[in-house]
Structures are given as C-alpha cells and as structure tokens.
C-alpha cells in the first residue's frame, strides 16, 4: 500500500498486553495502519483526517491512549492533534470534549 511521511509507534494493548505496531502516514489524507504481527500483515488504512499534509508524530499517554499530531496543508493550513485508543477491537477515536486533562 502507498504511505508517505511514515511514523511508527509500538504500543501495548491495555486490556490484553498484546503489542500493536502503529504506522501513521499520509495518503489517504492522514491515515493509520496497524499490525498485530510486527508488520507482516496490516489493517487499514483508517483515515484520521481527509486533508493533505501529515508528517505525523505519536506518543503514548499515561492513560494508555495515543496522541497524534500532524499538519494540514493548503489555504487553511494548521496543526492538528487527536487522541485514540488502539487494541484488539481496532482504533477508537476519543472525542476532545471527553478529554479529562486535569486528571492526567
């Protein structure tokens, strides 16, 4: 599959302890693939944002969620961030209004 501006993160599923290899990239838009077998097979792409741009970076937060930051290019160019959970059930986007940053 096509992927540009790749960023990898090895993540442990909070529920099972299984390792998940995450790969964020550009095309289509800003997207994510993930693998349970160290990259032999992949699930995705899961499009996180439709705008072109990307250059993603990810980090695991203390609660086990993942924060990704990337840019959108074009006339309304900006820097974006989002949180998600990754596990055996797939990718779950965490809506910003539910973030409890005071507790973290």
mmCIF file of N, CA, C and O in Angstrom:
data_model
loop_
_atom_site.group_PDB
_atom_site.id
_atom_site.type_symbol
_atom_site.label_atom_id
_atom_site.label_comp_id
_atom_site.label_asym_id
_atom_site.label_seq_id
_atom_site.Cartn_x
_atom_site.Cartn_y
_atom_site.Cartn_z
ATOM 1 N N UNK A 1 0.839 -1.185 0.000
ATOM 2 C CA UNK A 1 0.000 0.000 0.000
ATOM 3 C C UNK A 1 0.877 1.238 0.000
ATOM 4 O O UNK A 1 2.032 1.195 0.396
ATOM 5 N N UNK A 2 0.328 2.336 -0.456
ATOM 6 C CA UNK A 2 1.075 3.578 -0.530
ATOM 7 C C UNK A 2 1.025 4.299 0.813
ATOM 8 O O UNK A 2 -0.027 4.380 1.444
ATOM 9 N N UNK A 3 2.162 4.790 1.255
ATOM 10 C CA UNK A 3 2.234 5.546 2.507
ATOM 11 C C UNK A 3 3.451 6.465 2.444
ATOM 12 O O UNK A 3 4.548 6.014 2.140
ATOM 13 N N UNK A 4 3.239 7.740 2.710
ATOM 14 C CA UNK A 4 4.324 8.720 2.741
ATOM 15 C C UNK A 4 4.439 9.305 4.141
ATOM 16 O O UNK A 4 3.467 9.318 4.888
ATOM 17 N N UNK A 5 5.602 9.856 4.467
ATOM 18 C CA UNK A 5 5.822 10.516 5.757
ATOM 19 C C UNK A 5 5.465 9.582 6.924
ATOM 20 O O UNK A 5 4.687 9.925 7.800
ATOM 21 N N UNK A 6 6.069 8.440 6.949
ATOM 22 C CA UNK A 6 5.710 7.383 7.902
ATOM 23 C C UNK A 6 6.263 7.663 9.298
ATOM 24 O O UNK A 6 7.379 8.149 9.461
ATOM 25 N N UNK A 7 5.451 7.327 10.313
ATOM 26 C CA UNK A 7 5.877 7.380 11.709
ATOM 27 C C UNK A 7 5.369 6.106 12.384
ATOM 28 O O UNK A 7 4.188 5.791 12.315
ATOM 29 N N UNK A 8 6.275 5.381 13.047
ATOM 30 C CA UNK A 8 5.916 4.132 13.735
ATOM 31 C C UNK A 8 5.865 4.334 15.244
ATOM 32 O O UNK A 8 6.638 5.105 15.804
ATOM 33 N N UNK A 9 4.976 3.586 15.898
ATOM 34 C CA UNK A 9 4.923 3.538 17.355
ATOM 35 C C UNK A 9 4.532 2.116 17.757
ATOM 36 O O UNK A 9 3.525 1.583 17.266
ATOM 37 N N UNK A 10 5.327 1.492 18.630
ATOM 38 C CA UNK A 10 4.972 0.186 19.184
ATOM 39 C C UNK A 10 4.169 0.460 20.454
ATOM 40 O O UNK A 10 4.612 1.208 21.329
ATOM 41 N N UNK A 11 3.000 -0.145 20.541
ATOM 42 C CA UNK A 11 2.048 0.130 21.615
ATOM 43 C C UNK A 11 1.581 -1.193 22.215
ATOM 44 O O UNK A 11 1.392 -2.171 21.490
ATOM 45 N N UNK A 12 1.387 -1.228 23.523
ATOM 46 C CA UNK A 12 0.848 -2.420 24.183
ATOM 47 C C UNK A 12 -0.626 -2.185 24.502
ATOM 48 O O UNK A 12 -0.978 -1.187 25.130
ATOM 49 N N UNK A 13 -1.475 -3.096 24.054
ATOM 50 C CA UNK A 13 -2.909 -3.035 24.336
ATOM 51 C C UNK A 13 -3.102 -3.084 25.849
ATOM 52 O O UNK A 13 -2.632 -4.005 26.514
ATOM 53 N N UNK A 14 -3.815 -2.090 26.397
ATOM 54 C CA UNK A 14 -4.036 -2.024 27.848
ATOM 55 C C UNK A 14 -4.806 -3.224 28.383
ATOM 56 O O UNK A 14 -4.611 -3.634 29.517
ATOM 57 N N UNK A 15 -5.712 -3.778 27.577
ATOM 58 C CA UNK A 15 -6.545 -4.880 28.047
ATOM 59 C C UNK A 15 -5.848 -6.229 27.947
ATOM 60 O O UNK A 15 -5.957 -7.048 28.846
ATOM 61 N N UNK A 16 -5.141 -6.472 26.854
ATOM 62 C CA UNK A 16 -4.566 -7.799 26.628
ATOM 63 C C UNK A 16 -3.059 -7.853 26.817
ATOM 64 O O UNK A 16 -2.491 -8.932 26.969
ATOM 65 N N UNK A 17 -2.407 -6.695 26.745
ATOM 66 C CA UNK A 17 -0.948 -6.672 26.802
ATOM 67 C C UNK A 17 -0.296 -6.989 25.471
ATOM 68 O O UNK A 17 0.925 -6.934 25.348
ATOM 69 N N UNK A 18 -1.100 -7.336 24.454
ATOM 70 C CA UNK A 18 -0.556 -7.633 23.124
ATOM 71 C C UNK A 18 0.069 -6.382 22.518
ATOM 72 O O UNK A 18 -0.436 -5.278 22.691
ATOM 73 N N UNK A 19 1.159 -6.570 21.797
ATOM 74 C CA UNK A 19 1.807 -5.447 21.133
ATOM 75 C C UNK A 19 1.141 -5.154 19.799
ATOM 76 O O UNK A 19 0.781 -6.072 19.055
ATOM 77 N N UNK A 20 0.991 -3.862 19.527
ATOM 78 C CA UNK A 20 0.397 -3.396 18.283
ATOM 79 C C UNK A 20 1.382 -2.411 17.669
ATOM 80 O O UNK A 20 1.783 -1.444 18.318
ATOM 81 N N UNK A 21 1.770 -2.655 16.432
ATOM 82 C CA UNK A 21 2.633 -1.732 15.712
ATOM 83 C C UNK A 21 1.738 -0.765 14.956
ATOM 84 O O UNK A 21 0.928 -1.178 14.119
ATOM 85 N N UNK A 22 1.852 0.522 15.279
ATOM 86 C CA UNK A 22 1.053 1.558 14.628
ATOM 87 C C UNK A 22 1.918 2.286 13.613
ATOM 88 O O UNK A 22 3.090 2.567 13.882
ATOM 89 N N UNK A 23 1.345 2.584 12.461
ATOM 90 C CA UNK A 23 2.052 3.337 11.442
ATOM 91 C C UNK A 23 1.129 4.450 10.942
ATOM 92 O O UNK A 23 0.124 4.186 10.279
ATOM 93 N N UNK A 24 1.468 5.685 11.293
ATOM 94 C CA UNK A 24 0.725 6.840 10.794
ATOM 95 C C UNK A 24 1.431 7.342 9.545
ATOM 96 O O UNK A 24 2.654 7.241 9.431
ATOM 97 N N UNK A 25 0.649 7.872 8.605
ATOM 98 C CA UNK A 25 1.235 8.296 7.334
ATOM 99 C C UNK A 25 0.273 9.188 6.566
ATOM 100 O O UNK A 25 -0.882 9.377 6.952
ATOM 101 N N UNK A 26 0.768 9.709 5.463
ATOM 102 C CA UNK A 26 -0.031 10.487 4.524
ATOM 103 C C UNK A 26 -0.498 9.545 3.411
ATOM 104 O O UNK A 26 0.230 8.629 3.047
ATOM 105 N N UNK A 27 -1.645 9.761 2.902
ATOM 106 C CA UNK A 27 -2.316 9.043 1.797
ATOM 107 C C UNK A 27 -3.056 7.809 2.345
ATOM 108 O O UNK A 27 -2.410 6.862 2.749
ATOM 109 N N UNK A 28 -4.357 7.872 2.410
ATOM 110 C CA UNK A 28 -5.222 8.984 2.016
ATOM 111 C C UNK A 28 -5.365 10.000 3.149
ATOM 112 O O UNK A 28 -5.651 9.605 4.286
ATOM 113 N N UNK A 29 -5.150 11.263 2.870
ATOM 114 C CA UNK A 29 -5.158 12.297 3.913
ATOM 115 C C UNK A 29 -4.119 11.933 4.961
ATOM 116 O O UNK A 29 -3.002 11.566 4.637
ATOM 117 N N UNK A 30 -4.477 12.025 6.213
ATOM 118 C CA UNK A 30 -3.655 11.492 7.303
ATOM 119 C C UNK A 30 -4.319 10.199 7.737
ATOM 120 O O UNK A 30 -5.504 10.179 8.074
ATOM 121 N N UNK A 31 -3.571 9.115 7.705
ATOM 122 C CA UNK A 31 -4.156 7.794 7.921
ATOM 123 C C UNK A 31 -3.284 6.953 8.849
ATOM 124 O O UNK A 31 -2.169 7.337 9.204
ATOM 125 N N UNK A 32 -3.818 5.811 9.214
ATOM 126 C CA UNK A 32 -3.158 4.917 10.149
ATOM 127 C C UNK A 32 -3.354 3.485 9.680
ATOM 128 O O UNK A 32 -4.442 3.105 9.242
ATOM 129 N N UNK A 33 -2.302 2.697 9.723
ATOM 130 C CA UNK A 33 -2.370 1.240 9.590
ATOM 131 C C UNK A 33 -1.886 0.659 10.920
ATOM 132 O O UNK A 33 -1.120 1.311 11.637
ATOM 133 N N UNK A 34 -2.315 -0.546 11.242
ATOM 134 C CA UNK A 34 -1.790 -1.202 12.443
ATOM 135 C C UNK A 34 -1.613 -2.686 12.177
ATOM 136 O O UNK A 34 -2.246 -3.270 11.302
ATOM 137 N N UNK A 35 -0.694 -3.272 12.962
ATOM 138 C CA UNK A 35 -0.315 -4.669 12.756
ATOM 139 C C UNK A 35 -0.162 -5.363 14.103
ATOM 140 O O UNK A 35 0.413 -4.804 15.038
ATOM 141 N N UNK A 36 -0.661 -6.594 14.191
ATOM 142 C CA UNK A 36 -0.502 -7.416 15.388
ATOM 143 C C UNK A 36 0.635 -8.422 15.238
ATOM 144 O O UNK A 36 0.917 -9.180 16.158
ATOM 145 N N UNK A 37 1.284 -8.438 14.057
ATOM 146 C CA UNK A 37 2.352 -9.414 13.825
ATOM 147 C C UNK A 37 3.652 -8.736 13.356
ATOM 148 O O UNK A 37 4.340 -9.240 12.474
ATOM 149 N N UNK A 38 3.939 -7.584 13.954
ATOM 150 C CA UNK A 38 5.197 -6.860 13.711
ATOM 151 C C UNK A 38 5.394 -6.470 12.249
ATOM 152 O O UNK A 38 6.510 -6.430 11.750
ATOM 153 N N UNK A 39 4.296 -6.187 11.552
ATOM 154 C CA UNK A 39 4.382 -5.663 10.203
ATOM 155 C C UNK A 39 4.261 -6.681 9.085
ATOM 156 O O UNK A 39 4.361 -6.321 7.920
ATOM 157 N N UNK A 40 4.047 -7.950 9.405
ATOM 158 C CA UNK A 40 3.844 -8.932 8.323
ATOM 159 C C UNK A 40 2.539 -8.673 7.588
ATOM 160 O O UNK A 40 2.474 -8.773 6.370
ATOM 161 N N UNK A 41 1.488 -8.373 8.360
ATOM 162 C CA UNK A 41 0.186 -8.031 7.780
ATOM 163 C C UNK A 41 -0.306 -6.749 8.451
ATOM 164 O O UNK A 41 0.069 -6.456 9.596
ATOM 165 N N UNK A 42 -1.125 -6.015 7.728
ATOM 166 C CA UNK A 42 -1.599 -4.710 8.205
ATOM 167 C C UNK A 42 -3.111 -4.610 8.083
ATOM 168 O O UNK A 42 -3.705 -5.172 7.173
ATOM 169 N N UNK A 43 -3.702 -3.839 8.991
ATOM 170 C CA UNK A 43 -5.110 -3.454 8.930
ATOM 171 C C UNK A 43 -5.138 -1.973 8.590
ATOM 172 O O UNK A 43 -4.395 -1.185 9.184
ATOM 173 N N UNK A 44 -5.993 -1.586 7.658
ATOM 174 C CA UNK A 44 -6.103 -0.178 7.314
ATOM 175 C C UNK A 44 -6.095 0.016 5.812
ATOM 176 O O UNK A 44 -6.083 -0.958 5.062
ATOM 177 N N UNK A 45 -6.130 1.241 5.390
ATOM 178 C CA UNK A 45 -5.917 2.450 6.171
ATOM 179 C C UNK A 45 -7.176 2.905 6.901
ATOM 180 O O UNK A 45 -8.290 2.738 6.411
ATOM 181 N N UNK A 46 -6.969 3.464 8.071
ATOM 182 C CA UNK A 46 -8.008 4.156 8.809
ATOM 183 C C UNK A 46 -7.711 5.634 8.633
ATOM 184 O O UNK A 46 -6.669 6.120 9.086
ATOM 185 N N UNK A 47 -8.581 6.337 7.942
ATOM 186 C CA UNK A 47 -8.333 7.750 7.686
ATOM 187 C C UNK A 47 -8.688 8.558 8.924
ATOM 188 O O UNK A 47 -9.818 8.518 9.404
ATOM 189 N N UNK A 48 -7.707 9.276 9.449
ATOM 190 C CA UNK A 48 -7.921 10.112 10.623
ATOM 191 C C UNK A 48 -8.374 11.508 10.238
ATOM 192 O O UNK A 48 -9.109 12.160 10.977
ATOM 193 N N UNK A 49 -7.894 12.001 9.088
ATOM 194 C CA UNK A 49 -8.239 13.342 8.626
ATOM 195 C C UNK A 49 -8.153 13.345 7.098
ATOM 196 O O UNK A 49 -7.183 12.820 6.548
ATOM 197 N N UNK A 50 -9.125 13.918 6.402
ATOM 198 C CA UNK A 50 -9.120 13.871 4.943
ATOM 199 C C UNK A 50 -8.153 14.851 4.279
ATOM 200 O O UNK A 50 -7.821 14.681 3.109
ATOM 201 N N UNK A 51 -7.698 15.865 5.003
ATOM 202 C CA UNK A 51 -6.839 16.883 4.389
ATOM 203 C C UNK A 51 -5.453 16.340 4.087
ATOM 204 O O UNK A 51 -4.942 15.478 4.792
ATOM 205 N N UNK A 52 -4.842 16.865 3.026
ATOM 206 C CA UNK A 52 -3.460 16.521 2.728
ATOM 207 C C UNK A 52 -2.536 17.146 3.755
ATOM 208 O O UNK A 52 -2.913 18.060 4.484
ATOM 209 N N UNK A 53 -1.345 16.666 3.841
ATOM 210 C CA UNK A 53 -0.375 17.188 4.803
ATOM 211 C C UNK A 53 0.315 16.054 5.501
ATOM 212 O O UNK A 53 1.044 15.291 4.889
ATOM 213 N N UNK A 54 0.084 15.937 6.760
ATOM 214 C CA UNK A 54 0.550 14.832 7.596
ATOM 215 C C UNK A 54 1.832 15.134 8.339
ATOM 216 O O UNK A 54 1.841 16.029 9.159
ATOM 217 N N UNK A 55 2.951 14.431 8.064
ATOM 218 C CA UNK A 55 4.161 14.460 8.906
ATOM 219 C C UNK A 55 3.785 14.146 10.351
ATOM 220 O O UNK A 55 4.032 14.922 11.263
ATOM 221 N N UNK A 56 3.158 12.999 10.588
ATOM 222 C CA UNK A 56 2.629 12.680 11.910
ATOM 223 C C UNK A 56 3.711 12.326 12.922
ATOM 224 O O UNK A 56 4.816 11.908 12.573
ATOM 225 N N UNK A 57 3.351 12.493 14.174
ATOM 226 C CA UNK A 57 4.155 12.023 15.296
ATOM 227 C C UNK A 57 3.173 11.532 16.352
ATOM 228 O O UNK A 57 2.112 12.131 16.544
ATOM 229 N N UNK A 58 3.516 10.426 17.039
ATOM 230 C CA UNK A 58 2.619 9.848 18.042
ATOM 231 C C UNK A 58 3.370 9.599 19.330
ATOM 232 O O UNK A 58 4.578 9.351 19.327
ATOM 233 N N UNK A 59 2.625 9.638 20.431
ATOM 234 C CA UNK A 59 3.177 9.251 21.723
ATOM 235 C C UNK A 59 2.076 8.587 22.543
ATOM 236 O O UNK A 59 0.888 8.867 22.356
ATOM 237 N N UNK A 60 2.495 7.698 23.423
ATOM 238 C CA UNK A 60 1.543 7.039 24.316
ATOM 239 C C UNK A 60 1.416 7.875 25.578
ATOM 240 O O UNK A 60 2.414 8.267 26.181
ATOM 241 N N UNK A 61 0.174 8.158 25.984
ATOM 242 C CA UNK A 61 -0.099 8.951 27.180
ATOM 243 C C UNK A 61 -0.227 8.040 28.404
ATOM 244 O O UNK A 61 -0.402 6.824 28.260
ATOM 245 N N UNK A 62 -0.140 8.612 29.619
ATOM 246 C CA UNK A 62 -0.186 7.789 30.829
ATOM 247 C C UNK A 62 -1.427 6.903 30.953
ATOM 248 O O UNK A 62 -1.365 5.836 31.555
ATOM 249 N N UNK A 63 -2.552 7.319 30.376
ATOM 250 C CA UNK A 63 -3.768 6.504 30.472
ATOM 251 C C UNK A 63 -3.823 5.398 29.418
ATOM 252 O O UNK A 63 -4.803 4.676 29.316
ATOM 253 N N UNK A 64 -2.758 5.273 28.590
ATOM 254 C CA UNK A 64 -2.717 4.236 27.569
ATOM 255 C C UNK A 64 -3.266 4.671 26.226
ATOM 256 O O UNK A 64 -3.148 3.940 25.244
ATOM 257 N N UNK A 65 -3.870 5.855 26.167
ATOM 258 C CA UNK A 65 -4.328 6.354 24.873
ATOM 259 C C UNK A 65 -3.121 6.878 24.096
ATOM 260 O O UNK A 65 -2.015 7.012 24.638
ATOM 261 N N UNK A 66 -3.337 7.161 22.838
ATOM 262 C CA UNK A 66 -2.265 7.633 21.970
ATOM 263 C C UNK A 66 -2.641 9.012 21.466
ATOM 264 O O UNK A 66 -3.800 9.248 21.069
ATOM 265 N N UNK A 67 -1.680 9.921 21.497
ATOM 266 C CA UNK A 67 -1.876 11.268 20.968
ATOM 267 C C UNK A 67 -1.083 11.373 19.681
ATOM 268 O O UNK A 67 0.089 11.003 19.638
ATOM 269 N N UNK A 68 -1.730 11.833 18.629
ATOM 270 C CA UNK A 68 -1.069 12.039 17.343
ATOM 271 C C UNK A 68 -1.197 13.505 16.970
ATOM 272 O O UNK A 68 -2.243 14.123 17.190
ATOM 273 N N UNK A 69 -0.117 14.062 16.475
ATOM 274 C CA UNK A 69 -0.120 15.426 15.970
ATOM 275 C C UNK A 69 0.347 15.384 14.523
ATOM 276 O O UNK A 69 1.193 14.572 14.163
ATOM 277 N N UNK A 70 -0.259 16.233 13.685
ATOM 278 C CA UNK A 70 0.062 16.279 12.256
ATOM 279 C C UNK A 70 -0.358 17.637 11.730
ATOM 280 O O UNK A 70 -1.032 18.403 12.414
ATOM 281 N N UNK A 71 0.055 17.962 10.520
ATOM 282 C CA UNK A 71 -0.380 19.230 9.946
ATOM 283 C C UNK A 71 -1.278 18.995 8.740
ATOM 284 O O UNK A 71 -1.238 17.963 8.099
ATOM 285 N N UNK A 72 -2.108 19.996 8.477
ATOM 286 C CA UNK A 72 -2.942 20.029 7.273
ATOM 287 C C UNK A 72 -2.360 21.099 6.366
ATOM 288 O O UNK A 72 -2.110 22.211 6.806
ATOM 289 N N UNK A 73 -2.167 20.760 5.093
ATOM 290 C CA UNK A 73 -1.650 21.766 4.172
ATOM 291 C C UNK A 73 -2.786 22.386 3.369
ATOM 292 O O UNK A 73 -3.903 21.890 3.382
ATOM 293 N N UNK A 74 -2.494 23.480 2.716
ATOM 294 C CA UNK A 74 -3.486 24.164 1.899
ATOM 295 C C UNK A 74 -3.781 25.542 2.445
ATOM 296 O O UNK A 74 -3.115 26.021 3.371
ATOM 297 N N UNK A 75 -4.810 26.203 1.907
ATOM 298 C CA UNK A 75 -5.101 27.589 2.301
ATOM 299 C C UNK A 75 -5.478 27.731 3.779
ATOM 300 O O UNK A 75 -5.267 28.780 4.369
ATOM 301 N N UNK A 76 -6.028 26.704 4.381
ATOM 302 C CA UNK A 76 -6.382 26.747 5.808
ATOM 303 C C UNK A 76 -5.427 25.891 6.622
ATOM 304 O O UNK A 76 -5.818 25.235 7.590
ATOM 305 N N UNK A 77 -4.155 25.905 6.253
ATOM 306 C CA UNK A 77 -3.143 25.062 6.894
ATOM 307 C C UNK A 77 -3.133 25.266 8.406
ATOM 308 O O UNK A 77 -3.230 26.393 8.891
ATOM 309 N N UNK A 78 -3.036 24.175 9.136
ATOM 310 C CA UNK A 78 -2.938 24.257 10.590
ATOM 311 C C UNK A 78 -2.337 22.975 11.155
ATOM 312 O O UNK A 78 -2.130 22.003 10.452
ATOM 313 N N UNK A 79 -2.037 23.019 12.432
ATOM 314 C CA UNK A 79 -1.523 21.859 13.165
ATOM 315 C C UNK A 79 -2.699 21.230 13.900
ATOM 316 O O UNK A 79 -3.490 21.926 14.536
ATOM 317 N N UNK A 80 -2.820 19.915 13.809
ATOM 318 C CA UNK A 80 -3.938 19.195 14.421
ATOM 319 C C UNK A 80 -3.416 18.154 15.399
ATOM 320 O O UNK A 80 -2.319 17.633 15.237
ATOM 321 N N UNK A 81 -4.227 17.839 16.360
ATOM 322 C CA UNK A 81 -3.926 16.753 17.279
ATOM 323 C C UNK A 81 -5.190 15.992 17.593
ATOM 324 O O UNK A 81 -6.284 16.556 17.576
ATOM 325 N N UNK A 82 -5.046 14.715 17.859
ATOM 326 C CA UNK A 82 -6.193 13.905 18.254
ATOM 327 C C UNK A 82 -5.717 12.749 19.130
ATOM 328 O O UNK A 82 -4.537 12.410 19.130
ATOM 329 N N UNK A 83 -6.644 12.202 19.878
ATOM 330 C CA UNK A 83 -6.357 11.048 20.721
ATOM 331 C C UNK A 83 -7.167 9.865 20.238
ATOM 332 O O UNK A 83 -8.288 10.007 19.761
ATOM 333 N N UNK A 84 -6.572 8.677 20.429
ATOM 334 C CA UNK A 84 -7.292 7.453 20.101
ATOM 335 C C UNK A 84 -6.779 6.319 20.973
ATOM 336 O O UNK A 84 -5.743 6.413 21.612
ATOM 337 N N UNK A 85 -7.549 5.258 21.004
ATOM 338 C CA UNK A 85 -7.141 4.014 21.657
ATOM 339 C C UNK A 85 -6.953 2.972 20.574
ATOM 340 O O UNK A 85 -7.672 2.952 19.582
ATOM 341 N N UNK A 86 -5.962 2.120 20.777
ATOM 342 C CA UNK A 86 -5.690 1.041 19.835
ATOM 343 C C UNK A 86 -5.666 -0.261 20.608
ATOM 344 O O UNK A 86 -5.028 -0.358 21.656
ATOM 345 N N UNK A 87 -6.375 -1.251 20.095
ATOM 346 C CA UNK A 87 -6.410 -2.546 20.760
ATOM 347 C C UNK A 87 -6.946 -3.615 19.837
ATOM 348 O O UNK A 87 -7.112 -3.405 18.639
ATOM 349 N N UNK A 88 -7.241 -4.749 20.405
ATOM 350 C CA UNK A 88 -7.731 -5.887 19.631
ATOM 351 C C UNK A 88 -9.019 -5.552 18.887
ATOM 352 O O UNK A 88 -9.305 -6.126 17.846
ATOM 353 N N UNK A 89 -9.783 -4.598 19.422
ATOM 354 C CA UNK A 89 -11.042 -4.206 18.795
ATOM 355 C C UNK A 89 -10.846 -3.186 17.682
ATOM 356 O O UNK A 89 -11.799 -2.792 17.022
ATOM 357 N N UNK A 90 -9.613 -2.702 17.485
ATOM 358 C CA UNK A 90 -9.346 -1.728 16.437
ATOM 359 C C UNK A 90 -8.974 -0.371 17.005
ATOM 360 O O UNK A 90 -8.429 -0.267 18.099
ATOM 361 N N UNK A 91 -9.314 0.671 16.265
ATOM 362 C CA UNK A 91 -8.980 2.043 16.608
ATOM 363 C C UNK A 91 -10.240 2.761 17.055
ATOM 364 O O UNK A 91 -11.265 2.724 16.369
ATOM 365 N N UNK A 92 -10.175 3.422 18.204
ATOM 366 C CA UNK A 92 -11.306 4.190 18.722
ATOM 367 C C UNK A 92 -10.847 5.628 18.921
ATOM 368 O O UNK A 92 -9.963 5.895 19.748
ATOM 369 N N UNK A 93 -11.417 6.557 18.162
ATOM 370 C CA UNK A 93 -11.103 7.977 18.310
ATOM 371 C C UNK A 93 -11.754 8.475 19.599
ATOM 372 O O UNK A 93 -12.916 8.162 19.881
ATOM 373 N N UNK A 94 -11.019 9.248 20.379
ATOM 374 C CA UNK A 94 -11.536 9.806 21.632
ATOM 375 C C UNK A 94 -11.915 11.264 21.362
ATOM 376 O O UNK A 94 -11.043 12.087 21.061
ATOM 377 N N UNK A 95 -13.203 11.607 21.449
ATOM 378 C CA UNK A 95 -13.632 12.984 21.170
ATOM 379 C C UNK A 95 -13.005 13.977 22.155
ATOM 380 O O UNK A 95 -12.926 13.696 23.356
ATOM 381 N N UNK A 96 -12.558 15.141 21.670
ATOM 382 C CA UNK A 96 -11.892 16.120 22.548
ATOM 383 C C UNK A 96 -12.727 16.528 23.754
ATOM 384 O O UNK A 96 -12.181 16.773 24.832
ATOM 385 N N UNK A 97 -14.034 16.598 23.597
ATOM 386 C CA UNK A 97 -14.865 17.039 24.718
ATOM 387 C C UNK A 97 -14.866 16.053 25.881
ATOM 388 O O UNK A 97 -15.299 16.384 26.978
ATOM 389 N N UNK A 98 -14.362 14.843 25.676
ATOM 390 C CA UNK A 98 -14.303 13.852 26.755
ATOM 391 C C UNK A 98 -12.922 13.789 27.418
ATOM 392 O O UNK A 98 -12.749 13.029 28.367
ATOM 393 N N UNK A 99 -11.960 14.553 26.914
ATOM 394 C CA UNK A 99 -10.616 14.533 27.494
ATOM 395 C C UNK A 99 -10.654 15.146 28.878
ATOM 396 O O UNK A 99 -11.144 16.246 29.076
ATOM 397 N N UNK A 100 -10.149 14.443 29.850
ATOM 398 C CA UNK A 100 -10.066 14.960 31.219
ATOM 399 C C UNK A 100 -8.593 15.256 31.511
ATOM 400 O O UNK A 100 -7.921 14.500 32.215
ATOM 401 N N UNK A 101 -8.093 16.351 30.948
ATOM 402 C CA UNK A 101 -6.672 16.650 31.081
ATOM 403 C C UNK A 101 -6.292 17.043 32.501
ATOM 404 O O UNK A 101 -5.153 16.891 32.908
ATOM 405 N N UNK A 102 -7.241 17.524 33.295
ATOM 406 C CA UNK A 102 -6.924 17.893 34.685
ATOM 407 C C UNK A 102 -6.568 16.658 35.501
ATOM 408 O O UNK A 102 -5.762 16.734 36.423
ATOM 409 N N UNK A 103 -7.142 15.499 35.154
ATOM 410 C CA UNK A 103 -6.905 14.280 35.903
ATOM 411 C C UNK A 103 -5.650 13.546 35.433
ATOM 412 O O UNK A 103 -5.218 12.583 36.056
ATOM 413 N N UNK A 104 -5.034 13.989 34.340
ATOM 414 C CA UNK A 104 -3.914 13.241 33.774
ATOM 415 C C UNK A 104 -2.577 13.813 34.156
ATOM 416 O O UNK A 104 -2.246 14.856 34.286
#
